[in-house]
Coordinates of C-alpha atoms in Angstrom, one line a residue:
M1 CA 90.5 -47.9 -159.6
T2 CA 93.1 -49.1 -157.1
G3 CA 90.7 -48.6 -154.3
V4 CA 88.0 -50.7 -156.1
L5 CA 90.4 -53.5 -156.7
L6 CA 91.6 -53.5 -153.1
L7 CA 87.9 -53.6 -151.9
G8 CA 87.3 -56.6 -154.2
L9 CA 90.4 -58.4 -152.9
L10 CA 89.4 -57.6 -149.3
A11 CA 85.9 -59.0 -150.0
S12 CA 87.5 -62.2 -151.2
V13 CA 89.7 -62.6 -148.1
C14 CA 86.7 -62.0 -145.8
F15 CA 84.4 -64.3 -147.8
G16 CA 87.1 -67.0 -148.0
T17 CA 88.0 -66.9 -144.3
S18 CA 84.4 -66.9 -143.1
D19 CA 83.6 -69.8 -145.3
F20 CA 86.6 -71.8 -144.0
L21 CA 85.6 -71.0 -140.4
G22 CA 81.9 -71.9 -141.2
G23 CA 82.9 -75.2 -142.7
T24 CA 85.4 -76.1 -140.0
L25 CA 83.0 -75.2 -137.1
S26 CA 80.2 -77.1 -138.7
R27 CA 82.2 -80.3 -138.3
R28 CA 81.7 -80.1 -134.6
V29 CA 78.9 -77.7 -134.0
P30 CA 75.3 -78.1 -135.4
L31 CA 75.1 -76.3 -138.7
L32 CA 72.0 -74.4 -137.8
T33 CA 73.7 -73.1 -134.6
V34 CA 76.6 -71.8 -136.7
L35 CA 74.3 -70.2 -139.3
L36 CA 71.9 -68.6 -136.8
L37 CA 74.4 -67.2 -134.3
S38 CA 76.8 -65.9 -136.9
Q39 CA 73.9 -64.2 -138.7
V40 CA 72.8 -62.5 -135.4
V41 CA 76.3 -61.0 -135.2
G42 CA 76.2 -60.1 -138.8
V43 CA 73.0 -58.1 -138.3
L44 CA 74.4 -56.3 -135.3
A45 CA 77.5 -55.4 -137.3
T46 CA 75.3 -54.1 -140.1
L47 CA 73.4 -51.9 -137.7
T48 CA 76.6 -49.9 -137.2
R49 CA 76.2 -48.6 -140.7
L50 CA 73.0 -46.7 -139.7
G51 CA 75.2 -43.8 -138.4
S52 CA 77.5 -43.7 -141.4
G53 CA 75.9 -40.6 -142.8
E54 CA 75.1 -42.2 -146.2
A55 CA 73.1 -39.9 -148.5
A56 CA 69.4 -40.8 -148.9
G57 CA 68.5 -43.0 -151.9
D58 CA 65.6 -45.0 -153.4
L59 CA 64.9 -47.3 -150.5
G60 CA 62.2 -49.4 -152.2
P61 CA 64.4 -51.1 -154.7
A62 CA 67.2 -51.4 -152.1
L63 CA 64.9 -53.2 -149.8
A64 CA 63.6 -55.5 -152.5
W65 CA 67.0 -56.4 -153.9
G66 CA 68.3 -56.9 -150.4
A67 CA 65.5 -59.3 -149.5
V68 CA 66.1 -61.3 -152.7
G69 CA 69.8 -61.5 -151.9
G70 CA 69.0 -62.5 -148.3
L71 CA 66.9 -65.5 -149.4
A72 CA 69.6 -66.5 -151.9
V73 CA 72.5 -66.2 -149.4
A74 CA 70.6 -68.3 -146.9
V75 CA 70.6 -71.1 -149.4
G76 CA 74.1 -70.5 -150.5
V77 CA 75.7 -70.3 -147.1
S78 CA 73.9 -73.3 -145.6
C79 CA 74.7 -75.4 -148.6
L80 CA 78.4 -74.3 -148.7
Y81 CA 79.0 -74.8 -145.0
E82 CA 77.5 -78.3 -145.2
A83 CA 79.6 -79.1 -148.3
L84 CA 82.8 -77.8 -146.6
A85 CA 82.0 -79.8 -143.4
T86 CA 81.3 -83.1 -145.2
G87 CA 83.6 -82.8 -148.3
T88 CA 87.1 -81.7 -149.3
M89 CA 87.5 -78.0 -149.0
G90 CA 90.0 -77.9 -151.9
V91 CA 87.3 -79.4 -154.1
V92 CA 84.2 -77.7 -152.8
A93 CA 85.6 -74.1 -152.7
P94 CA 86.5 -73.9 -156.4
L95 CA 83.1 -75.1 -157.4
A96 CA 81.6 -72.3 -155.3
A97 CA 83.5 -69.9 -157.5
L98 CA 81.1 -70.7 -160.3
S99 CA 78.8 -68.2 -158.7
V100 CA 80.1 -65.7 -161.2
V101 CA 78.1 -67.5 -163.9
V102 CA 74.9 -65.8 -162.5
P103 CA 75.9 -62.2 -163.4
V104 CA 77.2 -63.5 -166.8
V105 CA 73.8 -65.1 -167.6
A106 CA 72.0 -62.0 -166.3
G107 CA 74.2 -59.9 -168.7
V108 CA 73.5 -62.1 -171.7
A109 CA 69.7 -62.1 -170.9
G110 CA 69.9 -58.3 -170.7
G111 CA 71.4 -58.1 -174.2
D112 CA 75.1 -58.4 -173.6
P113 CA 76.9 -60.0 -176.6
V114 CA 77.9 -63.6 -176.5
T115 CA 81.6 -63.3 -177.2
P116 CA 84.2 -66.0 -178.0
A117 CA 85.9 -65.2 -174.6
L118 CA 82.5 -65.8 -172.8
V119 CA 82.1 -69.2 -174.5
A120 CA 85.7 -70.1 -173.8
G121 CA 85.3 -69.2 -170.2
I122 CA 82.2 -71.4 -169.8
V123 CA 83.9 -74.4 -171.5
V124 CA 87.1 -74.1 -169.5
A125 CA 85.1 -73.8 -166.2
L126 CA 82.9 -76.8 -167.0
I127 CA 85.9 -79.0 -168.0
G128 CA 87.6 -77.9 -164.8
T129 CA 84.5 -78.8 -162.8
V130 CA 84.5 -82.3 -164.2
L131 CA 88.2 -82.8 -163.5
T132 CA 87.9 -81.4 -160.0
S133 CA 84.8 -83.3 -158.9
G134 CA 85.2 -86.5 -160.9
P135 CA 87.6 -88.3 -158.5
E136 CA 85.5 -87.3 -155.6
L137 CA 82.4 -88.9 -157.1
R138 CA 84.3 -92.2 -157.7
S139 CA 86.2 -92.2 -154.5
A140 CA 85.1 -94.2 -151.4
T141 CA 86.7 -92.0 -148.8
P142 CA 84.6 -90.5 -145.9
R143 CA 84.8 -87.0 -147.5
S144 CA 83.9 -88.0 -151.0
G145 CA 80.7 -88.6 -153.0
A146 CA 78.1 -86.7 -154.9
R147 CA 76.5 -84.8 -152.0
P148 CA 79.2 -82.2 -151.3
I149 CA 79.5 -81.6 -155.0
V150 CA 75.8 -80.9 -155.5
L151 CA 75.7 -78.7 -152.4
A152 CA 78.7 -76.7 -153.6
L153 CA 77.0 -76.1 -157.0
L154 CA 73.8 -75.0 -155.2
S155 CA 75.9 -72.7 -153.0
A156 CA 77.4 -71.2 -156.2
L157 CA 73.9 -70.5 -157.5
G158 CA 72.8 -68.9 -154.2
F159 CA 75.9 -66.7 -153.9
G160 CA 75.6 -65.7 -157.6
V161 CA 72.1 -64.4 -157.1
S162 CA 73.0 -62.8 -153.8
N163 CA 76.0 -60.9 -155.2
L164 CA 74.0 -59.7 -158.2
S165 CA 71.2 -58.5 -155.9
I166 CA 73.6 -56.7 -153.6
A167 CA 75.2 -54.9 -156.6
L168 CA 71.8 -53.9 -158.0
G169 CA 70.4 -52.8 -154.6
S170 CA 73.6 -50.9 -153.6
G171 CA 73.1 -48.7 -156.6
H172 CA 70.1 -47.3 -154.7
H173 CA 71.3 -47.4 -151.1
V174 CA 74.1 -49.5 -149.6
T175 CA 73.0 -49.7 -145.9
T176 CA 69.4 -50.5 -146.7
T177 CA 70.4 -53.2 -149.1
L178 CA 72.9 -54.8 -146.7
L179 CA 70.5 -54.6 -143.7
A180 CA 67.6 -56.1 -145.7
N181 CA 69.9 -58.8 -146.9
M182 CA 71.1 -59.7 -143.4
V183 CA 67.7 -59.5 -141.7
T184 CA 66.0 -61.6 -144.4
T185 CA 68.7 -64.3 -144.0
L186 CA 68.3 -64.2 -140.2
V187 CA 64.5 -64.6 -140.5
V188 CA 64.9 -67.7 -142.7
Y189 CA 67.3 -69.3 -140.1
V190 CA 65.0 -68.4 -137.2
V191 CA 62.0 -69.9 -139.0
V192 CA 63.9 -73.1 -139.7
A193 CA 65.2 -73.3 -136.1
A194 CA 61.7 -72.8 -134.7
F195 CA 60.3 -75.5 -137.1
R196 CA 63.0 -77.9 -135.9
R197 CA 62.8 -76.8 -132.3
H198 CA 66.5 -76.1 -132.3
L199 CA 68.0 -74.0 -129.6
P200 CA 71.4 -72.8 -130.6
R201 CA 74.2 -73.1 -128.0
A202 CA 77.9 -72.3 -128.3
S203 CA 80.6 -71.2 -126.0
G204 CA 84.3 -70.6 -125.7
R205 CA 86.4 -70.8 -128.9
D206 CA 83.4 -72.1 -130.9
L207 CA 81.4 -69.0 -130.0
A208 CA 84.3 -66.7 -130.8
G209 CA 84.7 -68.4 -134.2
I210 CA 81.0 -68.0 -134.9
A211 CA 81.1 -64.3 -134.0
A212 CA 84.1 -63.9 -136.4
I213 CA 82.0 -65.5 -139.2
G214 CA 79.3 -62.9 -138.7
V215 CA 81.8 -59.9 -138.7
L216 CA 83.7 -61.2 -141.7
G217 CA 80.5 -61.8 -143.6
F218 CA 79.4 -58.3 -143.0
G219 CA 82.8 -56.9 -144.0
A220 CA 82.8 -59.0 -147.2
N221 CA 79.3 -57.7 -148.2
L222 CA 80.2 -54.1 -147.4
C223 CA 83.4 -54.2 -149.4
F224 CA 81.6 -55.8 -152.4
A225 CA 78.7 -53.3 -152.2
L226 CA 81.1 -50.3 -152.0
A227 CA 83.3 -51.6 -154.8
S228 CA 80.3 -52.3 -157.1
R229 CA 79.2 -48.7 -156.6
S230 CA 82.6 -47.3 -157.3
G231 CA 83.7 -49.4 -160.3
A232 CA 82.5 -51.8 -163.0
L233 CA 80.8 -54.9 -161.7
S234 CA 82.7 -57.0 -164.1
V235 CA 86.0 -55.8 -162.7
V236 CA 84.9 -56.2 -159.1
A237 CA 83.6 -59.7 -159.8
V238 CA 87.0 -60.8 -161.0
F239 CA 88.6 -60.1 -157.6
A240 CA 85.6 -61.0 -155.4
S241 CA 85.4 -64.4 -157.1
L242 CA 88.8 -65.3 -155.7
F243 CA 87.4 -66.1 -152.3
P244 CA 87.6 -69.9 -152.8
V245 CA 91.4 -69.7 -153.2
V246 CA 91.5 -68.5 -149.6
T247 CA 89.2 -71.3 -148.4
A248 CA 91.1 -73.9 -150.3
L249 CA 94.5 -72.7 -149.0
L250 CA 93.3 -72.6 -145.4
G251 CA 92.0 -76.2 -145.9
W252 CA 95.4 -77.3 -147.2
W253 CA 97.3 -75.5 -144.4
V254 CA 95.1 -76.2 -141.4
H255 CA 93.5 -79.5 -142.3
H256 CA 96.4 -80.8 -144.4
E257 CA 94.0 -81.7 -147.3
R258 CA 95.6 -83.2 -150.4
L259 CA 94.3 -83.2 -154.0
R260 CA 95.2 -85.5 -156.9
A261 CA 97.1 -84.1 -159.8
V262 CA 94.0 -84.2 -162.0
Q263 CA 92.1 -82.3 -159.4
V264 CA 94.8 -79.6 -159.1
A265 CA 94.5 -79.2 -162.9
G266 CA 90.7 -79.0 -162.6
V267 CA 91.0 -76.3 -159.8
I268 CA 93.3 -74.2 -162.0
M269 CA 90.9 -74.5 -165.0
V270 CA 87.9 -73.6 -162.8
F271 CA 89.6 -70.4 -161.6
A272 CA 90.8 -69.6 -165.1
G273 CA 87.3 -70.0 -166.5
V274 CA 85.8 -68.0 -163.7
G275 CA 88.2 -65.2 -164.3
V276 CA 87.3 -65.1 -168.0
L277 CA 83.6 -65.2 -167.2
A278 CA 83.9 -62.4 -164.6
A279 CA 86.0 -60.3 -167.0
T280 CA 83.3 -60.6 -169.7
S281 CA 80.3 -60.1 -167.4

């Protein structure tokens, strides 16, 4: 169990750091460039898994779930990076943690009981969301307004579907699921870039940061997939859902972001609600 928890925590650290880098770089580099180049690196990193000696599994479901997750993460990542680039990271990141709602809803739809803890978690998370985002919606600062909030909630939906798909696909074959996920996301970005006639260019520190995003994204997905195979998804989800804490702390430390007292209370409530939801999923 200790190994599973460590993998879940490591997934959070990788997710949170890659999200911070993605949001930061997207403030000075075109978003599509960050998405496309980092995904190329992610695919190359995933290819190293081909020689891992993993036992054969049922590749059909793994491919299908990986593709579904790839489409979802393409939406989730693009929305999150744009929200982090245009909004306050300490506000956007906690809202992205609501991604854990997706496996909870899937569990209820599949027949899981609706417990008092589940209802309490939803209520606390929703109240926290209102407290966290309310001041941003009313503020007139350059990094406020409804758009980053809406994008953050859309990213939560995308990540929730992606994580659920990775967990389901990895039960059949980890490498196939991850590769299908990464390649599908890359295809989406390539199609969008071709439609917009966008040629991605980056160099120096920006290129190094983009490459780090790709490696961290692969590492996060791998840790989550392995943890979900080795332990209960509900337990893994508790620790993997902590990634916004890393993003928010980096935003506070590097960008010197400040939150109002009511927003701090809202952030705490969101994380508390998310923890309860994950524990009951």
